[in-house]
mmCIF file of C-alpha atoms in Angstrom:
data_model
loop_
_atom_site.group_PDB
_atom_site.id
_atom_site.type_symbol
_atom_site.label_atom_id
_atom_site.label_comp_id
_atom_site.label_asym_id
_atom_site.label_seq_id
_atom_site.Cartn_x
_atom_site.Cartn_y
_atom_site.Cartn_z
ATOM 1 C CA LYS J 1 -0.030 -0.028 -0.039
ATOM 2 C CA LEU J 2 2.907 2.382 0.796
ATOM 3 C CA GLU J 3 4.354 2.114 -2.733
ATOM 4 C CA ASN J 4 0.873 2.845 -4.284
ATOM 5 C CA ALA J 5 0.335 5.751 -1.896
ATOM 6 C CA GLN J 6 3.606 7.466 -2.794
ATOM 7 C CA ALA J 7 2.913 6.903 -6.444
ATOM 8 C CA ARG J 8 -0.569 8.426 -6.097
ATOM 9 C CA LEU J 9 0.427 11.525 -4.088
ATOM 10 C CA PRO J 10 1.211 13.827 -6.976
ATOM 11 C CA THR J 11 -2.241 13.108 -8.470
ATOM 12 C CA ILE J 12 -3.949 13.955 -5.105
ATOM 13 C CA LYS J 13 -1.961 17.083 -4.696
ATOM 14 C CA ALA J 14 -3.055 18.207 -8.140
ATOM 15 C CA ASP J 15 -6.675 17.919 -7.000
ATOM 16 C CA ARG J 16 -6.244 20.863 -4.683
ATOM 17 C CA VAL J 17 -9.768 20.940 -3.271
ATOM 18 C CA ALA J 18 -9.773 17.179 -2.449
ATOM 19 C CA PHE J 19 -6.193 17.399 -0.972
ATOM 20 C CA GLN J 20 -7.219 20.277 1.325
ATOM 21 C CA ALA J 21 -10.267 18.348 2.487
ATOM 22 C CA ILE J 22 -8.192 15.257 3.198
ATOM 23 C CA LEU J 23 -5.546 17.262 5.102
ATOM 24 C CA HIS J 24 -8.253 18.900 7.210
ATOM 25 C CA HIS J 25 -9.905 15.516 7.906
ATOM 26 C CA GLU J 26 -6.625 13.939 8.876
ATOM 27 C CA HIS J 27 -5.343 16.987 10.893
ATOM 28 C CA LEU J 28 -2.340 17.434 8.631
ATOM 29 C CA SER J 29 -0.635 20.365 6.929
ATOM 30 C CA ALA J 30 0.535 20.595 3.344
ATOM 31 C CA ASP J 31 4.026 21.745 4.206
ATOM 32 C CA GLN J 32 4.880 18.784 6.486
ATOM 33 C CA SER J 33 6.637 15.601 5.688
ATOM 34 C CA PHE J 34 4.160 12.763 5.756
ATOM 35 C CA THR J 35 4.965 9.473 7.618
ATOM 36 C CA PRO J 36 4.242 6.137 5.864
ATOM 37 C CA SER J 37 1.016 5.779 7.855
ATOM 38 C CA GLN J 38 -0.076 9.242 6.857
ATOM 39 C CA LEU J 39 0.702 8.682 3.145
ATOM 40 C CA ILE J 40 -1.528 5.500 3.169
ATOM 41 C CA ALA J 41 -4.297 7.343 5.042
ATOM 42 C CA ILE J 42 -4.276 10.167 2.411
ATOM 43 C CA SER J 43 -4.267 7.669 -0.383
ATOM 44 C CA GLU J 44 -7.218 5.682 1.159
ATOM 45 C CA ASP J 45 -9.193 8.879 1.762
ATOM 46 C CA TYR J 46 -8.752 9.809 -1.872
ATOM 47 C CA LYS J 47 -9.828 6.515 -3.121
ATOM 48 C CA GLN J 48 -13.063 6.659 -1.131
ATOM 49 C CA MET J 49 -13.649 10.149 -2.473
ATOM 50 C CA GLN J 50 -13.517 8.871 -5.957
ATOM 51 C CA ALA J 51 -16.000 6.148 -5.294
ATOM 52 C CA ILE J 52 -19.060 8.272 -5.536
ATOM 53 C CA ASP J 53 -19.603 11.180 -7.967
ATOM 54 C CA LEU J 54 -21.659 14.049 -6.515
ATOM 55 C CA ASP J 55 -23.423 16.504 -8.683
ATOM 56 C CA VAL J 56 -24.388 19.881 -7.328
ATOM 57 C CA ALA J 57 -28.143 20.598 -7.494
ATOM 58 C CA GLY J 58 -29.473 23.635 -5.660
ATOM 59 C CA GLY J 59 -28.557 23.379 -2.056
ATOM 60 C CA ALA J 60 -27.714 19.688 -2.090
ATOM 61 C CA TYR J 61 -25.603 17.015 -3.894
ATOM 62 C CA LEU J 62 -27.083 14.200 -6.045
ATOM 63 C CA PHE J 63 -25.618 10.712 -6.248
ATOM 64 C CA ASP J 64 -26.354 7.500 -8.189
ATOM 65 C CA VAL J 65 -24.460 4.487 -7.047
ATOM 66 C CA GLN J 66 -24.437 0.634 -7.558
ATOM 67 C CA VAL J 67 -24.078 -1.415 -4.289
ATOM 68 C CA PRO J 68 -24.478 -5.131 -3.444
ATOM 69 C CA ALA J 69 -28.090 -6.134 -3.239
ATOM 70 C CA PRO J 70 -29.184 -7.233 0.242
ATOM 71 C CA GLY J 71 -29.150 -10.986 0.646
ATOM 72 C CA SER J 72 -27.329 -11.608 -2.560
ATOM 73 C CA GLN J 73 -23.608 -12.400 -3.339
ATOM 74 C CA VAL J 74 -24.004 -11.477 -6.954
ATOM 75 C CA GLY J 75 -26.920 -9.085 -7.288
ATOM 76 C CA VAL J 76 -26.472 -5.283 -7.674
ATOM 77 C CA GLU J 77 -28.885 -2.606 -6.424
ATOM 78 C CA GLU J 78 -28.956 1.037 -7.640
ATOM 79 C CA LEU J 79 -29.410 3.755 -5.145
ATOM 80 C CA ARG J 80 -30.250 7.289 -5.940
ATOM 81 C CA GLY J 81 -30.481 10.168 -3.492
ATOM 82 C CA THR J 82 -29.176 13.419 -2.142
ATOM 83 C CA VAL J 83 -26.710 14.729 0.387
ATOM 84 C CA SER J 84 -27.517 17.907 2.093
ATOM 85 C CA ARG J 85 -24.723 20.461 2.785
ATOM 86 C CA SER J 86 -24.975 19.502 6.408
ATOM 87 C CA GLY J 87 -24.342 15.786 5.503
ATOM 88 C CA VAL J 88 -27.816 14.433 5.785
ATOM 89 C CA VAL J 89 -28.302 11.528 3.246
ATOM 90 C CA LYS J 90 -31.741 10.808 1.710
ATOM 91 C CA ILE J 91 -32.418 7.877 -0.576
ATOM 92 C CA THR J 92 -34.904 8.849 -3.313
ATOM 93 C CA ARG J 93 -34.812 5.719 -5.462
ATOM 94 C CA ARG J 94 -33.988 2.083 -4.882
ATOM 95 C CA GLY J 95 -34.066 -0.555 -7.710
ATOM 96 C CA PRO J 96 -32.301 -3.223 -9.667
ATOM 97 C CA GLY J 97 -28.835 -2.214 -10.685
ATOM 98 C CA ARG J 98 -26.169 -3.113 -13.172
ATOM 99 C CA PRO J 99 -22.713 -4.576 -12.560
ATOM 100 C CA PRO J 100 -20.060 -1.846 -12.802
ATOM 101 C CA ALA J 101 -17.798 -1.780 -15.850
ATOM 102 C CA CYS J 102 -14.422 -2.290 -14.196
ATOM 103 C CA PRO J 103 -11.235 -2.661 -16.136
ATOM 104 C CA ILE J 104 -10.208 -6.346 -16.114
ATOM 105 C CA CYS J 105 -7.715 -6.405 -18.901
ATOM 106 C CA LEU J 106 -4.090 -6.493 -19.642
ATOM 107 C CA ALA J 107 -1.731 -3.583 -19.016
ATOM 108 C CA ALA J 108 -0.449 -1.712 -22.024
ATOM 109 C CA GLY J 109 2.796 -3.062 -23.304
ATOM 110 C CA VAL J 110 2.069 -6.828 -22.530
ATOM 111 C CA ARG J 111 3.302 -8.802 -25.589
ATOM 112 C CA ILE J 112 0.909 -11.234 -27.255
ATOM 113 C CA ALA J 113 2.434 -14.309 -29.030
ATOM 114 C CA THR J 114 1.460 -14.573 -32.687
ATOM 115 C CA PRO J 115 2.841 -16.499 -35.701
ATOM 116 C CA LEU J 116 4.346 -13.066 -36.796
ATOM 117 C CA GLY J 117 6.238 -12.699 -33.510
ATOM 118 C CA GLU J 118 5.194 -11.068 -30.224
ATOM 119 C CA ILE J 119 3.071 -7.872 -30.608
ATOM 120 C CA PRO J 120 2.033 -5.436 -27.932
ATOM 121 C CA VAL J 121 -1.584 -6.043 -26.996
ATOM 122 C CA GLU J 122 -2.638 -2.434 -27.824
ATOM 123 C CA ASP J 123 -1.348 -2.923 -31.441
ATOM 124 C CA LEU J 124 -3.504 -5.961 -32.172
ATOM 125 C CA ARG J 125 -6.265 -5.649 -34.678
ATOM 126 C CA VAL J 126 -9.242 -7.836 -35.672
ATOM 127 C CA GLY J 127 -8.220 -10.392 -38.354
ATOM 128 C CA MET J 128 -4.527 -10.582 -37.306
ATOM 129 C CA PRO J 129 -3.026 -14.017 -36.587
ATOM 130 C CA VAL J 130 -2.547 -15.145 -33.026
ATOM 131 C CA TRP J 131 -1.532 -18.263 -31.038
ATOM 132 C CA THR J 132 -4.265 -19.944 -28.927
ATOM 133 C CA THR J 133 -4.804 -23.387 -27.546
ATOM 134 C CA ASP J 134 -7.241 -26.160 -28.560
ATOM 135 C CA ARG J 135 -9.459 -28.126 -26.107
ATOM 136 C CA SER J 136 -6.525 -30.421 -25.277
ATOM 137 C CA GLY J 137 -4.164 -27.561 -24.464
ATOM 138 C CA ARG J 138 -2.087 -27.673 -27.659
ATOM 139 C CA ARG J 139 -0.885 -24.509 -29.119
ATOM 140 C CA VAL J 140 -2.585 -23.688 -32.420
ATOM 141 C CA ALA J 141 -2.879 -20.772 -34.772
ATOM 142 C CA ALA J 142 -5.926 -18.660 -34.863
ATOM 143 C CA VAL J 143 -7.133 -15.121 -35.720
ATOM 144 C CA VAL J 144 -8.225 -12.187 -33.576
ATOM 145 C CA LEU J 145 -12.009 -12.085 -33.599
ATOM 146 C CA GLU J 146 -12.341 -9.069 -31.224
ATOM 147 C CA VAL J 147 -10.201 -6.540 -29.472
ATOM 148 C CA GLY J 148 -11.121 -4.472 -26.358
ATOM 149 C CA ARG J 149 -9.920 -1.281 -24.731
ATOM 150 C CA MET J 150 -11.192 0.024 -21.494
ATOM 151 C CA GLN J 151 -10.423 3.298 -19.696
ATOM 152 C CA ALA J 152 -8.573 2.782 -16.419
ATOM 153 C CA GLY J 153 -9.697 5.211 -13.794
ATOM 154 C CA ILE J 154 -7.618 7.040 -11.162
ATOM 155 C CA GLY J 155 -6.442 4.532 -8.578
ATOM 156 C CA HIS J 156 -6.810 1.472 -10.780
ATOM 157 C CA GLU J 157 -4.556 -1.354 -9.535
ATOM 158 C CA VAL J 158 -3.123 -4.312 -11.356
ATOM 159 C CA VAL J 159 -1.368 -7.445 -10.530
ATOM 160 C CA ARG J 160 2.307 -7.917 -11.407
ATOM 161 C CA LEU J 161 2.598 -11.673 -11.669
ATOM 162 C CA THR J 162 6.023 -13.378 -11.542
ATOM 163 C CA LEU J 163 6.459 -17.093 -12.263
ATOM 164 C CA ALA J 164 9.354 -19.285 -11.149
ATOM 165 C CA ASP J 165 10.676 -19.682 -14.681
ATOM 166 C CA GLY J 166 11.113 -15.956 -15.075
ATOM 167 C CA ARG J 167 7.859 -15.121 -17.000
ATOM 168 C CA THR J 168 6.075 -12.030 -15.847
ATOM 169 C CA VAL J 169 2.762 -10.443 -16.847
ATOM 170 C CA THR J 170 0.684 -7.556 -15.545
ATOM 171 C CA ALA J 171 -3.020 -7.555 -15.589
ATOM 172 C CA SER J 172 -6.120 -6.477 -13.708
ATOM 173 C CA PRO J 173 -7.020 -8.632 -10.714
ATOM 174 C CA GLY J 174 -10.171 -9.904 -12.397
ATOM 175 C CA HIS J 175 -8.443 -11.058 -15.576
ATOM 176 C CA PRO J 176 -9.051 -14.771 -16.275
ATOM 177 C CA THR J 177 -6.166 -17.234 -16.374
ATOM 178 C CA GLY J 178 -6.152 -20.019 -18.990
ATOM 179 C CA ASP J 179 -7.443 -22.543 -16.454
ATOM 180 C CA GLY J 180 -10.539 -20.475 -15.367
ATOM 181 C CA ARG J 181 -9.176 -18.663 -12.208
ATOM 182 C CA THR J 182 -8.451 -14.980 -12.091
ATOM 183 C CA ILE J 183 -5.046 -13.231 -11.694
ATOM 184 C CA GLY J 184 -6.247 -11.808 -8.347
ATOM 185 C CA GLN J 185 -6.734 -15.197 -6.886
ATOM 186 C CA LEU J 186 -3.154 -16.355 -7.297
ATOM 187 C CA ARG J 187 -0.723 -16.425 -4.399
ATOM 188 C CA PRO J 188 2.928 -17.383 -4.143
ATOM 189 C CA GLY J 189 3.205 -21.184 -4.255
ATOM 190 C CA ASP J 190 0.256 -21.586 -6.622
ATOM 191 C CA VAL J 191 0.831 -23.319 -9.952
ATOM 192 C CA LEU J 192 0.017 -21.487 -13.237
ATOM 193 C CA ASP J 193 0.789 -22.782 -16.755
ATOM 194 C CA HIS J 194 2.855 -25.664 -15.289
ATOM 195 C CA THR J 195 5.042 -23.295 -13.239
ATOM 196 C CA GLY J 196 5.009 -22.019 -9.626
ATOM 197 C CA VAL J 197 3.942 -18.466 -8.762
ATOM 198 C CA VAL J 198 6.718 -16.587 -7.144
ATOM 199 C CA SER J 199 4.905 -13.341 -6.461
ATOM 200 C CA ALA J 200 1.685 -11.551 -7.210
ATOM 201 C CA ASP J 201 2.082 -7.928 -6.285
ATOM 202 C CA LEU J 202 -0.867 -5.486 -6.401
ATOM 203 C CA ILE J 203 0.526 -2.167 -7.814
ATOM 204 C CA LEU J 204 -0.812 1.142 -8.921
ATOM 205 C CA TYR J 205 -1.557 1.232 -12.764
ATOM 206 C CA VAL J 206 -0.049 4.290 -14.441
ATOM 207 C CA GLY J 207 -1.541 3.612 -17.791
ATOM 208 C CA SER J 208 -4.600 5.281 -19.216
ATOM 209 C CA ALA J 209 -6.367 2.025 -20.445
ATOM 210 C CA THR J 210 -6.270 -1.760 -20.349
ATOM 211 C CA TYR J 211 -6.580 -4.030 -23.211
ATOM 212 C CA ASP J 212 -7.873 -7.540 -24.277
ATOM 213 C CA LEU J 213 -8.376 -9.711 -27.320
ATOM 214 C CA LEU J 214 -10.488 -12.717 -28.238
ATOM 215 C CA PRO J 215 -8.910 -15.350 -30.455
ATOM 216 C CA SER J 216 -10.968 -17.710 -32.680
ATOM 217 C CA GLY J 217 -11.250 -21.298 -31.475
ATOM 218 C CA PRO J 218 -12.992 -23.132 -28.660
ATOM 219 C CA THR J 219 -10.993 -21.849 -25.645
ATOM 220 C CA GLY J 220 -10.470 -18.072 -26.127
ATOM 221 C CA THR J 221 -7.023 -18.346 -24.642
ATOM 222 C CA TYR J 222 -3.725 -16.619 -25.713
ATOM 223 C CA PHE J 223 -0.099 -16.143 -24.533
ATOM 224 C CA ALA J 224 0.637 -12.863 -22.827
ATOM 225 C CA ASN J 225 4.359 -12.452 -22.153
ATOM 226 C CA GLY J 226 4.425 -16.195 -22.598
ATOM 227 C CA VAL J 227 1.782 -16.835 -19.919
ATOM 228 C CA LEU J 228 -1.431 -18.667 -21.015
ATOM 229 C CA LEU J 229 -4.389 -16.423 -20.125
ATOM 230 C CA GLY J 230 -8.193 -16.347 -20.838
ATOM 231 C CA SER J 231 -10.137 -13.555 -22.501
ATOM 232 C CA THR J 232 -12.607 -11.223 -20.801
ATOM 233 C CA LEU J 233 -14.301 -11.024 -24.294
ATOM 234 C CA ALA J 234 -15.130 -14.676 -24.521
ATOM 235 C CA ARG J 235 -18.829 -15.530 -24.606
ATOM 236 C CA SER J 236 -18.330 -19.221 -23.710
ATOM 237 C CA THR J 237 -14.913 -20.715 -23.430
ATOM 238 C CA ILE J 238 -13.657 -24.117 -22.138
ATOM 239 C CA PRO J 239 -10.661 -23.716 -19.847
ATOM 240 C CA SER J 240 -7.534 -25.575 -20.970
ATOM 241 C CA ARG J 241 -5.591 -27.854 -18.858
ATOM 242 C CA ARG J 242 -3.259 -26.460 -16.106
#
């Protein structure tokens, strides 16, 4: 958390109104040197402030948020309401919501294996050749059916995964592996793509967008920096063997 907080501090300082509000809340001053715990507190406060957008309307602030539905592990509920200038919250509408669109793709610069050589994921286009796997896990040639790009918001974090054989790849925690898990589920000692996981570090993403692709074939898998991963764009895929 400290590394991410240090990297995020210039962004927070640039948002002067938010920075001053955080300093007031934490009883800090702008000209002091912040301790590690204070840096983390500032960073966490800022992340919470970005969680809900408030729109000014007369003497109050309007909000529209998606929250977990009561009694459900997967359902989403939409809440609309107002916050008065004195801090009084009033819910004006409650109803079925929609899952938030979160970046769950690859970091820019991750190289995808293709019959033409490795190509940065952001440079791939529909129709280009790419390596995938068949149902038995064998590497076969395919074509790119779809590419995706999603804006990464302030504070988006990704996992830098390092394997025992030296391969590394950086992707959002929710990105699928080739065997049906997600990057964020992996821990040191786990096995991925026939190799042990050495580290899975959550770090601040400094890029503006994340990327993904969907190869043709039954599995929707591809090799990112040599690591077999799944696609967030797949409609229905069958995980390959670990």
